[in-house]
Amino acid sequence: MKNKTLHYSALHGLYWGDMAVIIGFASVYLLYRGFTNSQIGVIMAISNIITVVTSPVLSAFADRTKKISLNNLAAALAVIVTALAGVLYFMPEVLYAVGLVYVLLISVNSVIIPLITSMSFVAASYGYDVNYGVARSVGSVTYAVVVTAIGKFVEKYNASYLPLFCVLLYTLLFLFLFLFRLNRKDLIKSESRVNEKSKAGKDNVFAFFKRYPGLLMFLLGYMFIFLHQAMQSTYYFQIMEYKGGGTYELGIASAIAAVMELPTIAGFTYMLKKKSVNFWLRFSAVFYAIKGFAFWLVPNVLGVYAVALMQIATYAIMYTASIYYVEGMVDESDRVKGQGYVITSSTIGGIIASLVGGKILDVASVNEQLMFGALVCFLGSLIVFFSVSEKKKKADSVAA
């Protein structure tokens, strides 16, 4: 059995390193280019709307196509992101043009991750050894390193160079995606299994959720939780300033959160041997409810650092468990589409967070924004807690 974990880990490292630049410092960069909080919210919202529309379509195409492999499809998208980042760096101070390019940059970047996620399950079905937990942990380490370095860099210089970091990381990601090859003989066998099993990948969203009705309520709760998560990440810089910090403290807090993901994500397969994926989703939902209120009420930067420690029981579990949960809920022919809907649900939350969060900042304050986020996160936690059922044993078997 060939081991693809090292190569697959490089994909996650480079992707999440780029996420640190594109998303982690979005507010910092856009404020530097002259945008207001509400305008930043509109940019993020439009980006997420495009992602909501394109991600399911692209995922369904990836499930159906035999001519283009997942890695080649993701590599083609990586080229587009690289080009957009290069254009952004050289673009003059034309506000709406900068906003349009940033919208496209975020949108294309966002639809790549369900493809990379599904690559691990595809490779495993072909007989390759791929440890998703280890790979995703590498992504967290890279994110921590990049946000710390970028925070210090921006504090010393300015945010104008951020697109160049994106160009560098995405050029490397393209190379590693292009070189991620699977044995053609195994590929043909896997495609035959998919074709024999189902033609489900060809239908629409209504047919999909009719086939998997229990999944819709879970994704609703997931959307509300990630509304809170997106509001935090989009306006983290403004929140950090409210708590008494700056770009350097933003980098430190983001790095702490990323490092705290490591033990959970790397050891999640082991955790599934102890408790079901349903248990861990409920466990994470409880801690998300606590985290939302804690993030609102902490008085200073040290409090924000303390909340970042909760990443080990919130995002790290929720994000990873949702992948296994959905992978186990759907048929093999729907696996990319299923992961695409997970991204879609969190993206819808991001749309609401961007529009509402920016408006709250402009007409009220960070405190009111954090209060709104806490209440929404609590609602999402309740829905997730009660939407999963221990009867869904199929989801647990994915990691076996």
GROMACS .gro file of C-alpha atoms in nm:
model
  400
    1MET     CA    1   0.000   0.000   0.000
    2LYS     CA    2   0.144   0.333  -0.103
    3ASN     CA    3   0.149   0.616   0.150
    4LYS     CA    4   0.021   0.953   0.028
    5THR     CA    5  -0.002   1.123   0.367
    6LEU     CA    6   0.312   1.334   0.327
    7HIS     CA    7   0.209   1.466  -0.013
    8TYR     CA    8  -0.151   1.521   0.100
    9SER     CA    9  -0.026   1.704   0.410
   10ALA     CA   10   0.164   1.947   0.188
   11LEU     CA   11  -0.164   2.031   0.012
   12HIS     CA   12  -0.332   2.120   0.340
   13GLY     CA   13  -0.028   2.309   0.464
   14LEU     CA   14  -0.018   2.529   0.157
   15TYR     CA   15  -0.395   2.578   0.135
   16TRP     CA   16  -0.442   2.678   0.499
   17GLY     CA   17  -0.131   2.894   0.485
   18ASP     CA   18  -0.297   3.082   0.204
   19MET     CA   19  -0.622   3.101   0.401
   20ALA     CA   20  -0.426   3.282   0.671
   21VAL     CA   21  -0.340   3.550   0.415
   22ILE     CA   22  -0.667   3.572   0.220
   23ILE     CA   23  -0.917   3.538   0.507
   24GLY     CA   24  -0.716   3.588   0.827
   25PHE     CA   25  -0.595   3.932   0.718
   26ALA     CA   26  -0.883   4.029   0.488
   27SER     CA   27  -0.998   4.316   0.709
   28VAL     CA   28  -0.643   4.438   0.760
   29TYR     CA   29  -0.577   4.444   0.385
   30LEU     CA   30  -0.910   4.594   0.284
   31LEU     CA   31  -0.896   4.863   0.552
   32TYR     CA   32  -0.548   4.946   0.422
   33ARG     CA   33  -0.692   4.982   0.070
   34GLY     CA   34  -0.955   5.228   0.199
   35PHE     CA   35  -1.269   5.019   0.254
   36THR     CA   36  -1.514   5.077   0.541
   37ASN     CA   37  -1.643   4.800   0.772
   38SER     CA   38  -1.974   4.781   0.583
   39GLN     CA   39  -1.795   4.766   0.248
   40ILE     CA   40  -1.573   4.486   0.377
   41GLY     CA   41  -1.890   4.305   0.483
   42VAL     CA   42  -2.037   4.342   0.134
   43ILE     CA   43  -1.717   4.209  -0.025
   44MET     CA   44  -1.716   3.905   0.201
   45ALA     CA   45  -2.089   3.850   0.151
   46ILE     CA   46  -2.073   3.865  -0.229
   47SER     CA   47  -1.776   3.626  -0.221
   48ASN     CA   48  -1.974   3.382  -0.010
   49ILE     CA   49  -2.282   3.412  -0.232
   50ILE     CA   50  -2.073   3.319  -0.535
   51THR     CA   51  -1.930   3.027  -0.339
   52VAL     CA   52  -2.278   2.909  -0.239
   53VAL     CA   53  -2.386   2.906  -0.604
   54THR     CA   54  -2.071   2.757  -0.756
   55SER     CA   55  -1.958   2.507  -0.492
   56PRO     CA   56  -2.249   2.259  -0.528
   57VAL     CA   57  -2.231   2.283  -0.909
   58LEU     CA   58  -1.857   2.223  -0.910
   59SER     CA   59  -1.889   1.943  -0.655
   60ALA     CA   60  -2.161   1.771  -0.858
   61PHE     CA   61  -1.944   1.804  -1.169
   62ALA     CA   62  -1.648   1.655  -0.980
   63ASP     CA   63  -1.868   1.361  -0.871
   64ARG     CA   64  -1.980   1.293  -1.230
   65THR     CA   65  -1.678   1.358  -1.446
   66LYS     CA   66  -1.442   1.084  -1.557
   67LYS     CA   67  -1.221   1.304  -1.770
   68ILE     CA   68  -1.086   1.543  -1.507
   69SER     CA   69  -0.941   1.419  -1.178
   70LEU     CA   70  -1.001   1.606  -0.853
   71ASN     CA   71  -0.638   1.715  -0.825
   72ASN     CA   72  -0.631   1.854  -1.180
   73LEU     CA   73  -0.956   2.041  -1.123
   74ALA     CA   74  -0.819   2.190  -0.801
   75ALA     CA   75  -0.490   2.273  -0.976
   76ALA     CA   76  -0.674   2.466  -1.246
   77LEU     CA   77  -0.851   2.670  -0.978
   78ALA     CA   78  -0.517   2.730  -0.806
   79VAL     CA   79  -0.386   2.890  -1.125
   80ILE     CA   80  -0.684   3.128  -1.124
   81VAL     CA   81  -0.624   3.229  -0.761
   82THR     CA   82  -0.254   3.289  -0.832
   83ALA     CA   83  -0.339   3.513  -1.127
   84LEU     CA   84  -0.598   3.709  -0.927
   85ALA     CA   85  -0.353   3.769  -0.642
   86GLY     CA   86  -0.092   3.893  -0.889
   87VAL     CA   87  -0.344   4.131  -1.046
   88LEU     CA   88  -0.443   4.256  -0.700
   89TYR     CA   89  -0.087   4.347  -0.609
   90PHE     CA   90  -0.035   4.562  -0.918
   91MET     CA   91  -0.385   4.709  -0.923
   92PRO     CA   92  -0.406   5.088  -0.876
   93GLU     CA   93  -0.615   5.253  -0.606
   94VAL     CA   94  -0.952   5.200  -0.773
   95LEU     CA   95  -1.178   5.095  -0.489
   96TYR     CA   96  -1.442   4.901  -0.679
   97ALA     CA   97  -1.187   4.724  -0.899
   98VAL     CA   98  -0.992   4.611  -0.592
   99GLY     CA   99  -1.315   4.493  -0.432
  100LEU     CA  100  -1.416   4.295  -0.742
  101VAL     CA  101  -1.080   4.116  -0.763
  102TYR     CA  102  -1.087   4.036  -0.391
  103VAL     CA  103  -1.439   3.894  -0.429
  104LEU     CA  104  -1.318   3.660  -0.705
  105LEU     CA  105  -1.006   3.571  -0.507
  106ILE     CA  106  -1.205   3.457  -0.204
  107SER     CA  107  -1.471   3.281  -0.413
  108VAL     CA  108  -1.232   3.066  -0.616
  109ASN     CA  109  -1.021   2.993  -0.309
  110SER     CA  110  -1.328   2.872  -0.117
  111VAL     CA  111  -1.440   2.611  -0.372
  112ILE     CA  112  -1.101   2.438  -0.369
  113ILE     CA  113  -1.120   2.293  -0.017
  114PRO     CA  114  -1.407   2.042  -0.074
  115LEU     CA  115  -1.205   1.905  -0.366
  116ILE     CA  116  -0.892   1.869  -0.152
  117THR     CA  117  -1.096   1.714   0.129
  118SER     CA  118  -1.254   1.457  -0.102
  119MET     CA  119  -0.913   1.368  -0.248
  120SER     CA  120  -0.822   1.191   0.076
  121PHE     CA  121  -1.126   0.962   0.062
  122VAL     CA  122  -1.078   0.899  -0.309
  123ALA     CA  123  -0.711   0.807  -0.257
  124ALA     CA  124  -0.804   0.579   0.031
  125SER     CA  125  -1.065   0.401  -0.183
  126TYR     CA  126  -0.795   0.340  -0.444
  127GLY     CA  127  -0.581   0.162  -0.187
  128TYR     CA  128  -0.352   0.445  -0.077
  129ASP     CA  129  -0.273   0.523   0.285
  130VAL     CA  130  -0.387   0.880   0.358
  131ASN     CA  131  -0.423   1.012   0.714
  132TYR     CA  132  -0.659   1.307   0.692
  133GLY     CA  133  -0.606   1.405   1.058
  134VAL     CA  134  -0.231   1.436   1.019
  135ALA     CA  135  -0.268   1.632   0.695
  136ARG     CA  136  -0.521   1.874   0.843
  137SER     CA  137  -0.292   1.921   1.145
  138VAL     CA  138  -0.014   2.027   0.910
  139GLY     CA  139  -0.260   2.283   0.777
  140SER     CA  140  -0.313   2.416   1.128
  141VAL     CA  141   0.060   2.438   1.194
  142THR     CA  142   0.114   2.626   0.869
  143TYR     CA  143  -0.173   2.859   0.948
  144ALA     CA  144  -0.023   2.933   1.290
  145VAL     CA  145   0.321   3.006   1.144
  146VAL     CA  146   0.186   3.221   0.862
  147VAL     CA  147  -0.049   3.435   1.073
  148THR     CA  148   0.225   3.500   1.328
  149ALA     CA  149   0.477   3.595   1.061
  150ILE     CA  150   0.225   3.803   0.864
  151GLY     CA  151   0.109   3.984   1.178
  152LYS     CA  152   0.464   4.085   1.263
  153PHE     CA  153   0.541   4.173   0.899
  154VAL     CA  154   0.236   4.398   0.860
  155GLU     CA  155   0.308   4.569   1.192
  156LYS     CA  156   0.663   4.649   1.076
  157TYR     CA  157   0.583   4.736   0.713
  158ASN     CA  158   0.228   4.747   0.572
  159ALA     CA  159  -0.044   4.530   0.420
  160SER     CA  160   0.033   4.604   0.054
  161TYR     CA  161   0.254   4.295   0.017
  162LEU     CA  162  -0.012   4.044   0.127
  163PRO     CA  163  -0.111   3.943  -0.231
  164LEU     CA  164   0.253   3.844  -0.301
  165PHE     CA  165   0.245   3.594  -0.015
  166CYS     CA  166  -0.070   3.454  -0.174
  167VAL     CA  167   0.104   3.421  -0.512
  168LEU     CA  168   0.394   3.232  -0.357
  169LEU     CA  169   0.183   2.986  -0.158
  170TYR     CA  170  -0.063   2.918  -0.439
  171THR     CA  171   0.212   2.860  -0.694
  172LEU     CA  172   0.348   2.589  -0.465
  173LEU     CA  173  -0.004   2.451  -0.408
  174PHE     CA  174  -0.055   2.421  -0.784
  175LEU     CA  175   0.264   2.216  -0.820
  176PHE     CA  176   0.171   1.978  -0.539
  177LEU     CA  177  -0.184   1.938  -0.671
  178PHE     CA  178  -0.062   1.869  -1.023
  179LEU     CA  179   0.182   1.604  -0.896
  180PHE     CA  180  -0.079   1.422  -0.681
  181ARG     CA  181  -0.119   1.115  -0.901
  182LEU     CA  182  -0.313   0.793  -0.844
  183ASN     CA  183  -0.265   0.464  -1.021
  184ARG     CA  184  -0.482   0.461  -1.335
  185LYS     CA  185  -0.578   0.096  -1.288
  186ASP     CA  186  -0.717   0.170  -0.940
  187LEU     CA  187  -0.890   0.480  -1.074
  188ILE     CA  188  -1.082   0.276  -1.331
  189LYS     CA  189  -1.188   0.024  -1.068
  190SER     CA  190  -1.310   0.298  -0.838
  191GLU     CA  191  -1.508   0.466  -1.114
  192SER     CA  192  -1.673   0.134  -1.194
  193ARG     CA  193  -1.781   0.097  -0.832
  194VAL     CA  194  -1.931   0.444  -0.836
  195ASN     CA  195  -2.117   0.382  -1.162
  196GLU     CA  196  -2.250   0.050  -1.039
  197LYS     CA  197  -2.359   0.190  -0.707
  198SER     CA  198  -2.562   0.493  -0.804
  199LYS     CA  199  -2.641   0.769  -1.045
  200ALA     CA  200  -2.725   0.996  -0.754
  201GLY     CA  201  -2.455   1.251  -0.834
  202LYS     CA  202  -2.659   1.369  -1.135
  203ASP     CA  203  -2.962   1.506  -0.948
  204ASN     CA  204  -3.037   1.843  -0.787
  205VAL     CA  205  -3.033   1.982  -0.434
  206PHE     CA  206  -3.394   1.884  -0.360
  207ALA     CA  207  -3.339   1.524  -0.459
  208PHE     CA  208  -3.017   1.516  -0.258
  209PHE     CA  209  -3.181   1.622   0.069
  210LYS     CA  210  -3.484   1.403   0.001
  211ARG     CA  211  -3.240   1.114  -0.007
  212TYR     CA  212  -3.061   1.233   0.310
  213PRO     CA  213  -3.332   1.422   0.507
  214GLY     CA  214  -3.150   1.411   0.842
  215LEU     CA  215  -2.856   1.599   0.698
  216LEU     CA  216  -3.045   1.923   0.632
  217MET     CA  217  -3.113   2.009   0.999
  218PHE     CA  218  -2.752   1.939   1.092
  219LEU     CA  219  -2.631   2.173   0.819
  220LEU     CA  220  -2.871   2.443   0.945
  221GLY     CA  221  -2.713   2.433   1.290
  222TYR     CA  222  -2.368   2.417   1.132
  223MET     CA  223  -2.457   2.733   0.938
  224PHE     CA  224  -2.545   2.927   1.254
  225ILE     CA  225  -2.230   2.815   1.433
  226PHE     CA  226  -2.016   2.922   1.140
  227LEU     CA  227  -2.203   3.251   1.119
  228HIS     CA  228  -2.045   3.324   1.456
  229GLN     CA  229  -1.712   3.177   1.343
  230ALA     CA  230  -1.712   3.386   1.023
  231MET     CA  231  -1.803   3.705   1.207
  232GLN     CA  232  -1.506   3.648   1.437
  233SER     CA  233  -1.259   3.576   1.156
  234THR     CA  234  -1.382   3.852   0.922
  235TYR     CA  235  -1.372   4.124   1.186
  236TYR     CA  236  -1.102   3.979   1.410
  237PHE     CA  237  -0.880   4.283   1.362
  238GLN     CA  238  -1.155   4.524   1.469
  239ILE     CA  239  -1.240   4.299   1.764
  240MET     CA  240  -0.874   4.280   1.865
  241GLU     CA  241  -0.846   4.660   1.857
  242TYR     CA  242  -1.159   4.682   2.077
  243LYS     CA  243  -0.996   4.444   2.325
  244GLY     CA  244  -0.675   4.652   2.326
  245GLY     CA  245  -0.451   4.483   2.064
  246GLY     CA  246  -0.334   4.521   1.704
  247THR     CA  247  -0.206   4.320   1.407
  248TYR     CA  248   0.066   4.148   1.609
  249GLU     CA  249  -0.182   4.040   1.878
  250LEU     CA  250  -0.418   3.929   1.602
  251GLY     CA  251  -0.143   3.704   1.467
  252ILE     CA  252  -0.071   3.561   1.812
  253ALA     CA  253  -0.437   3.488   1.887
  254SER     CA  254  -0.484   3.324   1.546
  255ALA     CA  255  -0.169   3.119   1.597
  256ILE     CA  256  -0.284   2.998   1.941
  257ALA     CA  257  -0.616   2.886   1.793
  258ALA     CA  258  -0.443   2.710   1.506
  259VAL     CA  259  -0.199   2.528   1.736
  260MET     CA  260  -0.484   2.417   1.961
  261GLU     CA  261  -0.641   2.241   1.662
  262LEU     CA  262  -0.343   2.006   1.630
  263PRO     CA  263  -0.409   1.740   1.896
  264THR     CA  264  -0.776   1.711   1.807
  265ILE     CA  265  -0.742   1.696   1.430
  266ALA     CA  266  -0.434   1.472   1.435
  267GLY     CA  267  -0.591   1.235   1.685
  268PHE     CA  268  -0.949   1.238   1.562
  269THR     CA  269  -0.933   0.890   1.417
  270TYR     CA  270  -0.829   0.766   1.762
  271MET     CA  271  -1.108   0.972   1.922
  272LEU     CA  272  -1.362   0.798   1.697
  273LYS     CA  273  -1.252   0.465   1.839
  274LYS     CA  274  -1.348   0.588   2.186
  275LYS     CA  275  -1.672   0.771   2.106
  276SER     CA  276  -1.896   0.806   1.800
  277VAL     CA  277  -1.878   1.099   1.561
  278ASN     CA  278  -2.225   1.197   1.687
  279PHE     CA  279  -2.092   1.225   2.043
  280TRP     CA  280  -1.806   1.451   1.934
  281LEU     CA  281  -2.040   1.676   1.736
  282ARG     CA  282  -2.257   1.723   2.045
  283PHE     CA  283  -1.949   1.774   2.263
  284SER     CA  284  -1.824   2.046   2.030
  285ALA     CA  285  -2.167   2.210   2.014
  286VAL     CA  286  -2.169   2.252   2.394
  287PHE     CA  287  -1.827   2.415   2.391
  288TYR     CA  288  -1.924   2.640   2.101
  289ALA     CA  289  -2.216   2.771   2.306
  290ILE     CA  290  -1.975   2.852   2.590
  291LYS     CA  291  -1.715   3.003   2.357
  292GLY     CA  292  -1.961   3.243   2.194
  293PHE     CA  293  -2.048   3.407   2.526
  294ALA     CA  294  -1.689   3.395   2.651
  295PHE     CA  295  -1.563   3.578   2.340
  296TRP     CA  296  -1.823   3.849   2.399
  297LEU     CA  297  -1.750   3.895   2.770
  298VAL     CA  298  -1.369   3.876   2.801
  299PRO     CA  299  -1.232   4.224   2.877
  300ASN     CA  300  -0.887   4.229   2.716
  301VAL     CA  301  -0.631   4.066   2.484
  302LEU     CA  302  -0.539   3.803   2.742
  303GLY     CA  303  -0.905   3.704   2.753
  304VAL     CA  304  -0.905   3.668   2.374
  305TYR     CA  305  -0.599   3.444   2.402
  306ALA     CA  306  -0.785   3.233   2.660
  307VAL     CA  307  -1.084   3.198   2.429
  308ALA     CA  308  -0.848   3.094   2.148
  309LEU     CA  309  -0.749   2.795   2.364
  310MET     CA  310  -1.106   2.667   2.327
  311GLN     CA  311  -1.035   2.597   1.961
  312ILE     CA  312  -0.931   2.247   2.069
  313ALA     CA  313  -1.293   2.164   2.159
  314THR     CA  314  -1.483   2.384   1.912
  315TYR     CA  315  -1.368   2.439   1.554
  316ALA     CA  316  -1.115   2.154   1.561
  317ILE     CA  317  -1.381   1.898   1.647
  318MET     CA  318  -1.677   2.049   1.462
  319TYR     CA  319  -1.490   2.092   1.134
  320THR     CA  320  -1.326   1.748   1.138
  321ALA     CA  321  -1.626   1.557   1.272
  322SER     CA  322  -1.856   1.712   1.011
  323ILE     CA  323  -1.636   1.572   0.734
  324TYR     CA  324  -1.659   1.217   0.871
  325TYR     CA  325  -2.027   1.261   0.956
  326VAL     CA  326  -2.126   1.370   0.606
  327GLU     CA  327  -1.893   1.121   0.439
  328GLY     CA  328  -2.068   0.845   0.632
  329MET     CA  329  -2.418   0.979   0.568
  330VAL     CA  330  -2.400   0.988   0.188
  331ASP     CA  331  -2.332   0.737  -0.087
  332GLU     CA  332  -1.993   0.719  -0.254
  333SER     CA  333  -2.130   0.887  -0.566
  334ASP     CA  334  -2.236   1.188  -0.358
  335ARG     CA  335  -1.921   1.232  -0.150
  336VAL     CA  336  -1.788   1.548  -0.318
  337LYS     CA  337  -2.136   1.699  -0.334
  338GLY     CA  338  -2.188   1.622   0.037
  339GLN     CA  339  -1.866   1.799   0.130
  340GLY     CA  340  -1.968   2.082  -0.098
  341TYR     CA  341  -2.292   2.130   0.098
  342VAL     CA  342  -2.095   2.148   0.421
  343ILE     CA  343  -1.894   2.432   0.269
  344THR     CA  344  -2.216   2.585   0.137
  345SER     CA  345  -2.383   2.588   0.479
  346SER     CA  346  -2.085   2.753   0.647
  347THR     CA  347  -2.061   2.995   0.354
  348ILE     CA  348  -2.425   3.103   0.394
  349GLY     CA  349  -2.341   3.174   0.757
  350GLY     CA  350  -2.048   3.377   0.630
  351ILE     CA  351  -2.277   3.583   0.405
  352ILE     CA  352  -2.501   3.678   0.695
  353ALA     CA  353  -2.202   3.741   0.922
  354SER     CA  354  -2.037   3.970   0.669
  355LEU     CA  355  -2.342   4.186   0.602
  356VAL     CA  356  -2.481   4.199   0.954
  357GLY     CA  357  -2.142   4.219   1.127
  358GLY     CA  358  -2.020   4.512   0.920
  359LYS     CA  359  -2.348   4.700   0.964
  360ILE     CA  360  -2.345   4.647   1.341
  361LEU     CA  361  -1.990   4.783   1.359
  362ASP     CA  362  -2.084   5.095   1.164
  363VAL     CA  363  -2.410   5.177   1.347
  364ALA     CA  364  -2.332   5.037   1.694
  365SER     CA  365  -2.008   4.885   1.826
  366VAL     CA  366  -1.795   4.573   1.857
  367ASN     CA  367  -1.972   4.486   2.183
  368GLU     CA  368  -2.313   4.460   2.012
  369GLN     CA  369  -2.159   4.256   1.732
  370LEU     CA  370  -2.007   4.010   1.978
  371MET     CA  371  -2.339   3.981   2.164
  372PHE     CA  372  -2.521   3.902   1.839
  373GLY     CA  373  -2.257   3.641   1.753
  374ALA     CA  374  -2.290   3.476   2.094
  375LEU     CA  375  -2.668   3.440   2.062
  376VAL     CA  376  -2.649   3.300   1.709
  377CYS     CA  377  -2.375   3.056   1.809
  378PHE     CA  378  -2.590   2.934   2.099
  379LEU     CA  379  -2.883   2.873   1.861
  380GLY     CA  380  -2.663   2.680   1.619
  381SER     CA  381  -2.518   2.472   1.900
  382LEU     CA  382  -2.868   2.369   2.012
  383ILE     CA  383  -2.967   2.265   1.659
  384VAL     CA  384  -2.651   2.060   1.603
  385PHE     CA  385  -2.683   1.896   1.944
  386PHE     CA  386  -3.035   1.771   1.878
  387SER     CA  387  -3.002   1.704   1.503
  388VAL     CA  388  -2.745   1.425   1.525
  389SER     CA  389  -2.862   1.080   1.623
  390GLU     CA  390  -2.673   0.784   1.762
  391LYS     CA  391  -2.870   0.572   1.515
  392LYS     CA  392  -2.653   0.704   1.231
  393LYS     CA  393  -2.388   0.438   1.271
  394LYS     CA  394  -2.279   0.466   0.907
  395ALA     CA  395  -2.098   0.790   0.979
  396ASP     CA  396  -1.886   0.622   1.244
  397SER     CA  397  -1.770   0.351   1.010
  398VAL     CA  398  -1.591   0.589   0.776
  399ALA     CA  399  -1.289   0.616   1.005
  400ALA     CA  400  -1.279   0.246   1.087
   0.00000   0.00000   0.00000
